[in-house]
mmCIF file with all atom_site columns, C-alpha atoms in Angstrom:
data_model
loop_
_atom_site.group_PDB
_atom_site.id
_atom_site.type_symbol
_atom_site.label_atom_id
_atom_site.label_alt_id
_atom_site.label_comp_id
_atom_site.label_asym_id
_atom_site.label_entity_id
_atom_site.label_seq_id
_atom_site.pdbx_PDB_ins_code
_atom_site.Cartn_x
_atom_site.Cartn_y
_atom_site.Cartn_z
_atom_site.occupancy
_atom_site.B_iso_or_equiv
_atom_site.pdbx_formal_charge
_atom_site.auth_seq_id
_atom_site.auth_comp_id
_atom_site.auth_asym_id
_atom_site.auth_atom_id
_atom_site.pdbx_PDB_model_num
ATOM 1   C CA . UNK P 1 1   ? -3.487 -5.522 -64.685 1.00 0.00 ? 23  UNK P CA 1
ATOM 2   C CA . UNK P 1 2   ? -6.223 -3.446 -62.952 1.00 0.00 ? 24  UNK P CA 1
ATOM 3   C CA . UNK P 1 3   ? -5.739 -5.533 -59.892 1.00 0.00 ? 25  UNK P CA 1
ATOM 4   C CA . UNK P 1 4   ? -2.281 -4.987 -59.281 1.00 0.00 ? 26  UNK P CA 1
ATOM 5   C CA . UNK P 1 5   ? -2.704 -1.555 -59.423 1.00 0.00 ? 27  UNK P CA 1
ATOM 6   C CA . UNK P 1 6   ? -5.108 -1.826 -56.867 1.00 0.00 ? 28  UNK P CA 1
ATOM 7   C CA . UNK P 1 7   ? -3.303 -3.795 -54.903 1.00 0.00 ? 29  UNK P CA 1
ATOM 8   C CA . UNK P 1 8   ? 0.191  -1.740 -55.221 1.00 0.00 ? 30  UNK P CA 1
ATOM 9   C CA . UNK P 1 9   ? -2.245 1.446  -54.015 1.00 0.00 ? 31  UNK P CA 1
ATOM 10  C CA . UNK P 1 10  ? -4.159 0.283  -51.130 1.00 0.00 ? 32  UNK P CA 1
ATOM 11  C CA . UNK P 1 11  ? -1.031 0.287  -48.926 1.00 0.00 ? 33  UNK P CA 1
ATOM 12  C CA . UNK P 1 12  ? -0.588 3.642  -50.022 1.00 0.00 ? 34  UNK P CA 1
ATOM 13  C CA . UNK P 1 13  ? -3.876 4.809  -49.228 1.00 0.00 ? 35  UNK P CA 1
ATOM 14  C CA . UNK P 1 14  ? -3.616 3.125  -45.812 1.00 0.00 ? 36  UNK P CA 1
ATOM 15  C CA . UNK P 1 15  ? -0.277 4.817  -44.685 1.00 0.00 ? 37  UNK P CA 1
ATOM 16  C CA . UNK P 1 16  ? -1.638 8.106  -45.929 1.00 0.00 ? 38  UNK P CA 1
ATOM 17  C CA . UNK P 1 17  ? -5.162 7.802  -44.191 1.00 0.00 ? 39  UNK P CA 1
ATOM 18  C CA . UNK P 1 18  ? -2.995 6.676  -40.794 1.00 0.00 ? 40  UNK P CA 1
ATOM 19  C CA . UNK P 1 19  ? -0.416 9.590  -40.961 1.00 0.00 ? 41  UNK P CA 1
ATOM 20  C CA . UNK P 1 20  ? -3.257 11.977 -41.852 1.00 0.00 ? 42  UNK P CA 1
ATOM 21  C CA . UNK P 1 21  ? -5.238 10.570 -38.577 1.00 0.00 ? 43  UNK P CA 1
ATOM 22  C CA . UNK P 1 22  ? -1.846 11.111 -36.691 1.00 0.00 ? 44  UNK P CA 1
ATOM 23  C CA . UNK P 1 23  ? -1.149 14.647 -38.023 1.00 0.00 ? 45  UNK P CA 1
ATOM 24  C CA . UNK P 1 24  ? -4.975 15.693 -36.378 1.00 0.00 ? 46  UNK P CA 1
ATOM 25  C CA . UNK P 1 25  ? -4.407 14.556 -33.499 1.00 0.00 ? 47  UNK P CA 1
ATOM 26  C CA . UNK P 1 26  ? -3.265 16.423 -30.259 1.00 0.00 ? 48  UNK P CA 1
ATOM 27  C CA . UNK P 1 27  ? -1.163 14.626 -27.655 1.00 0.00 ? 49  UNK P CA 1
ATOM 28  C CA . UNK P 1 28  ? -1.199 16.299 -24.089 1.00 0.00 ? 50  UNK P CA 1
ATOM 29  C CA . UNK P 1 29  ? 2.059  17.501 -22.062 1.00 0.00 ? 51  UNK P CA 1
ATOM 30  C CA . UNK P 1 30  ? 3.030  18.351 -18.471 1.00 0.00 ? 52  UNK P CA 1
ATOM 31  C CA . UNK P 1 31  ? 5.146  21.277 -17.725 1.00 0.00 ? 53  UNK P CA 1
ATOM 32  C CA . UNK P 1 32  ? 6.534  21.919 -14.643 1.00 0.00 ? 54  UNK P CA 1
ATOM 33  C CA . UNK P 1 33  ? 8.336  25.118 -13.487 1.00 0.00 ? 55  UNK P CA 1
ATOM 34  C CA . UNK P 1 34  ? 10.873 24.250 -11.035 1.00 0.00 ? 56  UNK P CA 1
ATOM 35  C CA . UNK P 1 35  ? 13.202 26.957 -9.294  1.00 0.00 ? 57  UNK P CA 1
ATOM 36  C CA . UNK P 1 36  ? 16.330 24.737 -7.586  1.00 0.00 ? 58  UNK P CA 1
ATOM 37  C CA . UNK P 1 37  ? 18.574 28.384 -6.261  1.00 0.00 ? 59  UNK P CA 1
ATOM 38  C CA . UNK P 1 38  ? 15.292 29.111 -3.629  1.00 0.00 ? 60  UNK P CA 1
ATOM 39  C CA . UNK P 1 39  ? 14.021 25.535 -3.629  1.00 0.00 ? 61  UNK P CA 1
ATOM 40  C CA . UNK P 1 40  ? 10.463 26.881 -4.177  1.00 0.00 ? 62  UNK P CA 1
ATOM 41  C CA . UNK P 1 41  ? 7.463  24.253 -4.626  1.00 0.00 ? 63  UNK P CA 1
ATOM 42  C CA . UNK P 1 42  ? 6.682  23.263 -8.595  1.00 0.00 ? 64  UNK P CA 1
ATOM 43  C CA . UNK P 1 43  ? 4.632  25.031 -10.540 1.00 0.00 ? 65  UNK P CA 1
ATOM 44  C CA . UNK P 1 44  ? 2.746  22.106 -12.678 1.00 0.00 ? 66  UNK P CA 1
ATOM 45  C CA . UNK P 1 45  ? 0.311  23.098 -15.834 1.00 0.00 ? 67  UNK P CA 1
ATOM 46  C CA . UNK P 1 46  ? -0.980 20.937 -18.231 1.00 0.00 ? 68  UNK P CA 1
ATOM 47  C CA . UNK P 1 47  ? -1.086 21.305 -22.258 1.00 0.00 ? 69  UNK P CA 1
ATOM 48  C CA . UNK P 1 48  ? -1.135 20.256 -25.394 1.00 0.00 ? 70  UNK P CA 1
ATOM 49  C CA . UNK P 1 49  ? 0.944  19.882 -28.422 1.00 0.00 ? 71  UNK P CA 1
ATOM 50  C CA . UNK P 1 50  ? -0.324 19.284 -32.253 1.00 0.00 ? 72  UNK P CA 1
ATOM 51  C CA . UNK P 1 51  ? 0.966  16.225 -34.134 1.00 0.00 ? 73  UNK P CA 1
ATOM 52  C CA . UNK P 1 52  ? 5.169  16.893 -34.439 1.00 0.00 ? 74  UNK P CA 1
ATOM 53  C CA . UNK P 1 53  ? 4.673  20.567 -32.597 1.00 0.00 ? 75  UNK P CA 1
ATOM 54  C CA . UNK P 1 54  ? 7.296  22.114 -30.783 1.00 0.00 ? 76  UNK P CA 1
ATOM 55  C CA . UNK P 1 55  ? 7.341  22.695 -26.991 1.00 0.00 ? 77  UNK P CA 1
ATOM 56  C CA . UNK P 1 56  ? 7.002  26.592 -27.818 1.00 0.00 ? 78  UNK P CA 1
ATOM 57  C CA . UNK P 1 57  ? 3.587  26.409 -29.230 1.00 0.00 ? 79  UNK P CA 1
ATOM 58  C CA . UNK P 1 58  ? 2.528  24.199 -26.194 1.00 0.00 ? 80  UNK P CA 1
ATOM 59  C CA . UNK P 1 59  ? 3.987  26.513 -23.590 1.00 0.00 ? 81  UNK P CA 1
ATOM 60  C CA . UNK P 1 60  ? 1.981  29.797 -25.560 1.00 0.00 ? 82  UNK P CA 1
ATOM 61  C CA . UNK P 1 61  ? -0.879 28.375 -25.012 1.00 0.00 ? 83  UNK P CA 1
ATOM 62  C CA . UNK P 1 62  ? -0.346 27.725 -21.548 1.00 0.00 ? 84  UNK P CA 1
ATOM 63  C CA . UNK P 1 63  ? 0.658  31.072 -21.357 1.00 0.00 ? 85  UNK P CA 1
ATOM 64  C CA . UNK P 1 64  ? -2.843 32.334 -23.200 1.00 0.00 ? 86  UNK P CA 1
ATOM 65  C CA . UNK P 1 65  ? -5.080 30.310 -20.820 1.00 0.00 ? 87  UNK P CA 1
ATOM 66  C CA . UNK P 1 66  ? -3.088 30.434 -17.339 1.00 0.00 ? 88  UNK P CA 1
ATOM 67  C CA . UNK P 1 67  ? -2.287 34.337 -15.811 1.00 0.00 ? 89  UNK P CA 1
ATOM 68  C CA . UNK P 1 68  ? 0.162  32.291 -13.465 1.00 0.00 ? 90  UNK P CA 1
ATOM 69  C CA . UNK P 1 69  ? 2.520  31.320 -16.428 1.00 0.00 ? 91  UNK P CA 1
ATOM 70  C CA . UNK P 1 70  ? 4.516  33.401 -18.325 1.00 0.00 ? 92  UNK P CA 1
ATOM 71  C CA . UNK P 1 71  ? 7.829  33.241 -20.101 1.00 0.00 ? 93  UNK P CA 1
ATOM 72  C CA . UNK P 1 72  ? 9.906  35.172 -22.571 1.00 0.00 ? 94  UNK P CA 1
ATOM 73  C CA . UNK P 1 73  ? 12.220 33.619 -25.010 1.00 0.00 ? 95  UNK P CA 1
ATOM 74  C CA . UNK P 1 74  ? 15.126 35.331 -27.259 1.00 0.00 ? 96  UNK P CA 1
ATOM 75  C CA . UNK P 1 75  ? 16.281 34.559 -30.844 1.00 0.00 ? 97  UNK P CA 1
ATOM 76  C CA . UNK P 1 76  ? 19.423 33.361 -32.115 1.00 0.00 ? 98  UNK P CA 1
ATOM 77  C CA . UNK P 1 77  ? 19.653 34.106 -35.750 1.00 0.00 ? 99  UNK P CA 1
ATOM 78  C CA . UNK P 1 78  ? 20.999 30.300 -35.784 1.00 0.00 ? 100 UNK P CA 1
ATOM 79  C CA . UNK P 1 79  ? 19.428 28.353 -33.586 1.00 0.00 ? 101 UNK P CA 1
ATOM 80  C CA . UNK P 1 80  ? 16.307 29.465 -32.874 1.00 0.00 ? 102 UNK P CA 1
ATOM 81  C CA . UNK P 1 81  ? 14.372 30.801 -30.085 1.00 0.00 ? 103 UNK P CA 1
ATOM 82  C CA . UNK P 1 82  ? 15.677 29.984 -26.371 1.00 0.00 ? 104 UNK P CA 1
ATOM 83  C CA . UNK P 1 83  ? 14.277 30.344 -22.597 1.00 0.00 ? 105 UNK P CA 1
ATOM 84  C CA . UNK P 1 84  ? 15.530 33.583 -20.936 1.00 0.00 ? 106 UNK P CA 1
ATOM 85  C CA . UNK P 1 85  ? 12.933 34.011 -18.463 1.00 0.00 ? 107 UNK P CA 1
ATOM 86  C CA . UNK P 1 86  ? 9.638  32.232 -16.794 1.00 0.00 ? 108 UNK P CA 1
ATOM 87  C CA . UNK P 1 87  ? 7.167  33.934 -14.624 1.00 0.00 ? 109 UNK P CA 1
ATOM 88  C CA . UNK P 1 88  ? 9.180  36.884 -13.956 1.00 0.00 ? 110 UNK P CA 1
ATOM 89  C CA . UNK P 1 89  ? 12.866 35.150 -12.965 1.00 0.00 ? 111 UNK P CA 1
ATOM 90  C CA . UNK P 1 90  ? 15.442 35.612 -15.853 1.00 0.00 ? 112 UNK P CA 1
ATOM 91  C CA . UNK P 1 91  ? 18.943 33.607 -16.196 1.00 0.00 ? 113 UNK P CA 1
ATOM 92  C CA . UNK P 1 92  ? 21.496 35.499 -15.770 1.00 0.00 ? 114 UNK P CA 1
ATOM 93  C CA . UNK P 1 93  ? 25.552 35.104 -17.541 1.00 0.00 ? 115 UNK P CA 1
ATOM 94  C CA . UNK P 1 94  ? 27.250 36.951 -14.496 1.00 0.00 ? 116 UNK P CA 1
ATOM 95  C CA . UNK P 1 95  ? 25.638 35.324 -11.760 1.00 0.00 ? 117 UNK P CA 1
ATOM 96  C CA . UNK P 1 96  ? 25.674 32.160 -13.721 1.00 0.00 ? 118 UNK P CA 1
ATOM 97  C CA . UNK P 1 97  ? 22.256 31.208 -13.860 1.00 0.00 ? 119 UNK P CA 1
ATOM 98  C CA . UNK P 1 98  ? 19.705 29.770 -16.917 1.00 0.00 ? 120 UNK P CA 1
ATOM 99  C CA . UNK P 1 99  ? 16.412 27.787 -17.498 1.00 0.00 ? 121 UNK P CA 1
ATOM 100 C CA . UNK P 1 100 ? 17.375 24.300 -18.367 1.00 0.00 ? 122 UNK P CA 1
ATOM 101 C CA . UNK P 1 101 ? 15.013 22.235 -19.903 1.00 0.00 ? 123 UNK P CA 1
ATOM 102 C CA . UNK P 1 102 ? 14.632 18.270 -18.709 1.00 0.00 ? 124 UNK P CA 1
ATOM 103 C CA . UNK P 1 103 ? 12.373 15.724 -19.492 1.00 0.00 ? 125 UNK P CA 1
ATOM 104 C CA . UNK P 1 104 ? 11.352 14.167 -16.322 1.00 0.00 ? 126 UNK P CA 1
ATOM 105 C CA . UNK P 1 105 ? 12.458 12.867 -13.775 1.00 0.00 ? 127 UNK P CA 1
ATOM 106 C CA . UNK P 1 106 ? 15.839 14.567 -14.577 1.00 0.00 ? 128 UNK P CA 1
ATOM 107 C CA . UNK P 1 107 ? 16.428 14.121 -18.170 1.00 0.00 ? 129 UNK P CA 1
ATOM 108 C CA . UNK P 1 108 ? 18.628 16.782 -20.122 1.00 0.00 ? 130 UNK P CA 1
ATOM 109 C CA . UNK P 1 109 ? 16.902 17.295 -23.678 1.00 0.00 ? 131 UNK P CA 1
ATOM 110 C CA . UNK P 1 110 ? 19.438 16.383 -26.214 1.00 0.00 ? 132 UNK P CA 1
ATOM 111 C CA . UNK P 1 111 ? 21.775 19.032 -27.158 1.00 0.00 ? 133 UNK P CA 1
ATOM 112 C CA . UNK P 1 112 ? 20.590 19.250 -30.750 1.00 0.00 ? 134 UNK P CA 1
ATOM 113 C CA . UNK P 1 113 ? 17.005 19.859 -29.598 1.00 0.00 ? 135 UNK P CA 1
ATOM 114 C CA . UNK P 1 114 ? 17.048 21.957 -26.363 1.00 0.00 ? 136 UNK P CA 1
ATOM 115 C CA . UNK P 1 115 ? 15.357 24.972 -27.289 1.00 0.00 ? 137 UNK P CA 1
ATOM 116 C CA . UNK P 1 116 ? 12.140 25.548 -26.835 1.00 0.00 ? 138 UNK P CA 1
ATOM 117 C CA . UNK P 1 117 ? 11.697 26.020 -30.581 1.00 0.00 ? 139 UNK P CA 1
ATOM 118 C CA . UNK P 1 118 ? 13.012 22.568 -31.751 1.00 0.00 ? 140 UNK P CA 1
ATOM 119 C CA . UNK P 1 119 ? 11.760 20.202 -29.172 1.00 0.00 ? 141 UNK P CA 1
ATOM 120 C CA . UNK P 1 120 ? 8.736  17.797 -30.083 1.00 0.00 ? 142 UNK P CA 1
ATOM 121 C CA . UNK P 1 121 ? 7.630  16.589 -26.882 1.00 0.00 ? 143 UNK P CA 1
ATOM 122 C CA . UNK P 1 122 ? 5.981  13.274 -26.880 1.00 0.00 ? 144 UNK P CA 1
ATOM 123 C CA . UNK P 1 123 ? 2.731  11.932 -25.964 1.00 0.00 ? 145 UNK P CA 1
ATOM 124 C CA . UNK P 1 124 ? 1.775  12.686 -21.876 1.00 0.00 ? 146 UNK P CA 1
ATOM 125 C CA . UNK P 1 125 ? 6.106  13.229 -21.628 1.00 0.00 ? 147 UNK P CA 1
ATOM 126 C CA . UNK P 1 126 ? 6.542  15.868 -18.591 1.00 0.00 ? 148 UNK P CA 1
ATOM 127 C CA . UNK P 1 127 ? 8.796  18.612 -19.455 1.00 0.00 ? 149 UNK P CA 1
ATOM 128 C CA . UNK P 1 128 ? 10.347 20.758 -16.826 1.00 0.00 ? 150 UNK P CA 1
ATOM 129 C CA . UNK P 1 129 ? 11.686 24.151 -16.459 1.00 0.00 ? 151 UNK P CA 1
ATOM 130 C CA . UNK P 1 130 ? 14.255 23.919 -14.007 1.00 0.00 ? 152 UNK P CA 1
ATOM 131 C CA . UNK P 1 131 ? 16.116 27.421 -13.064 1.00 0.00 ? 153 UNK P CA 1
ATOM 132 C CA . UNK P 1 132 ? 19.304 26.530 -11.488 1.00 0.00 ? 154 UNK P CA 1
ATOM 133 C CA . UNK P 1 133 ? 23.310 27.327 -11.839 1.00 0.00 ? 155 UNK P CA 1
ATOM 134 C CA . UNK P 1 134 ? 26.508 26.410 -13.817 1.00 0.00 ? 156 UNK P CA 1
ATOM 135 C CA . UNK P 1 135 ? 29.954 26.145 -12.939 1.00 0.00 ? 157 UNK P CA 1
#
């Protein structure tokens, strides 16, 4: 009897020692800052996110440790924060431009995950912040 228990726990205890390795551990992330109206050079910093943390908390700390990256964001009561500006350059509805966010080479994110605030980027995945237009 005391030997089945054992043996119906120890899978237990390994999933749980595995998924509390995973949850410590930090996976890094590329961003990239693209601007496609004035076809400027990329911007590229590198970060890191926590196990299952969202591209927001990666970009703040890129924000807190590089004076050449900085971004604003804007909440929707529903959905969550989302991109209005980087490094000074803000979308704008009349002249019909916005920060998309791609996962690289030219990705979209899906559409139930493309704010910043939902996205879980994955292990060395290159994320870019491309300002551009829409029809």
């Amino acid at each position: 009897m005391i030997l089945s228990t054992v043996l119906l726990l120890v899978p237990a205890l390994l999933v749980q020692a595995e998924s509390s390795e995973a949850r410590s551990k930090w996976s890094p992330i590329q961003l990239s800052v693209e601007n496609a109206i004035e076809s400027t050079p990329p911007l590229i910093f590198k970060g890191s996110v926590p196990y299952r943390g969202v591209l927001l908390g990666a970009m703040l700390r890129i924000q807190q440790e590089n004076s050449n990256f900085r971004f604003e964001t804007r909440d929707d009561i529903n959905y969550g924060p989302y991109l209005v500006s980087v490094n000074g350059v803000a979308g704008n509805d009349t002249a019909h431009t916005y920060w998309q966010l791609l996962r690289y080479p030219n990705m979209p994110l899906d559409r139930d995950v493309e704010r910043v605030g939902c996205y879980i980027p994955g292990e060395n995945e290159h994320i870019i912040l491309r300002f551009t237009t829409w029809d």
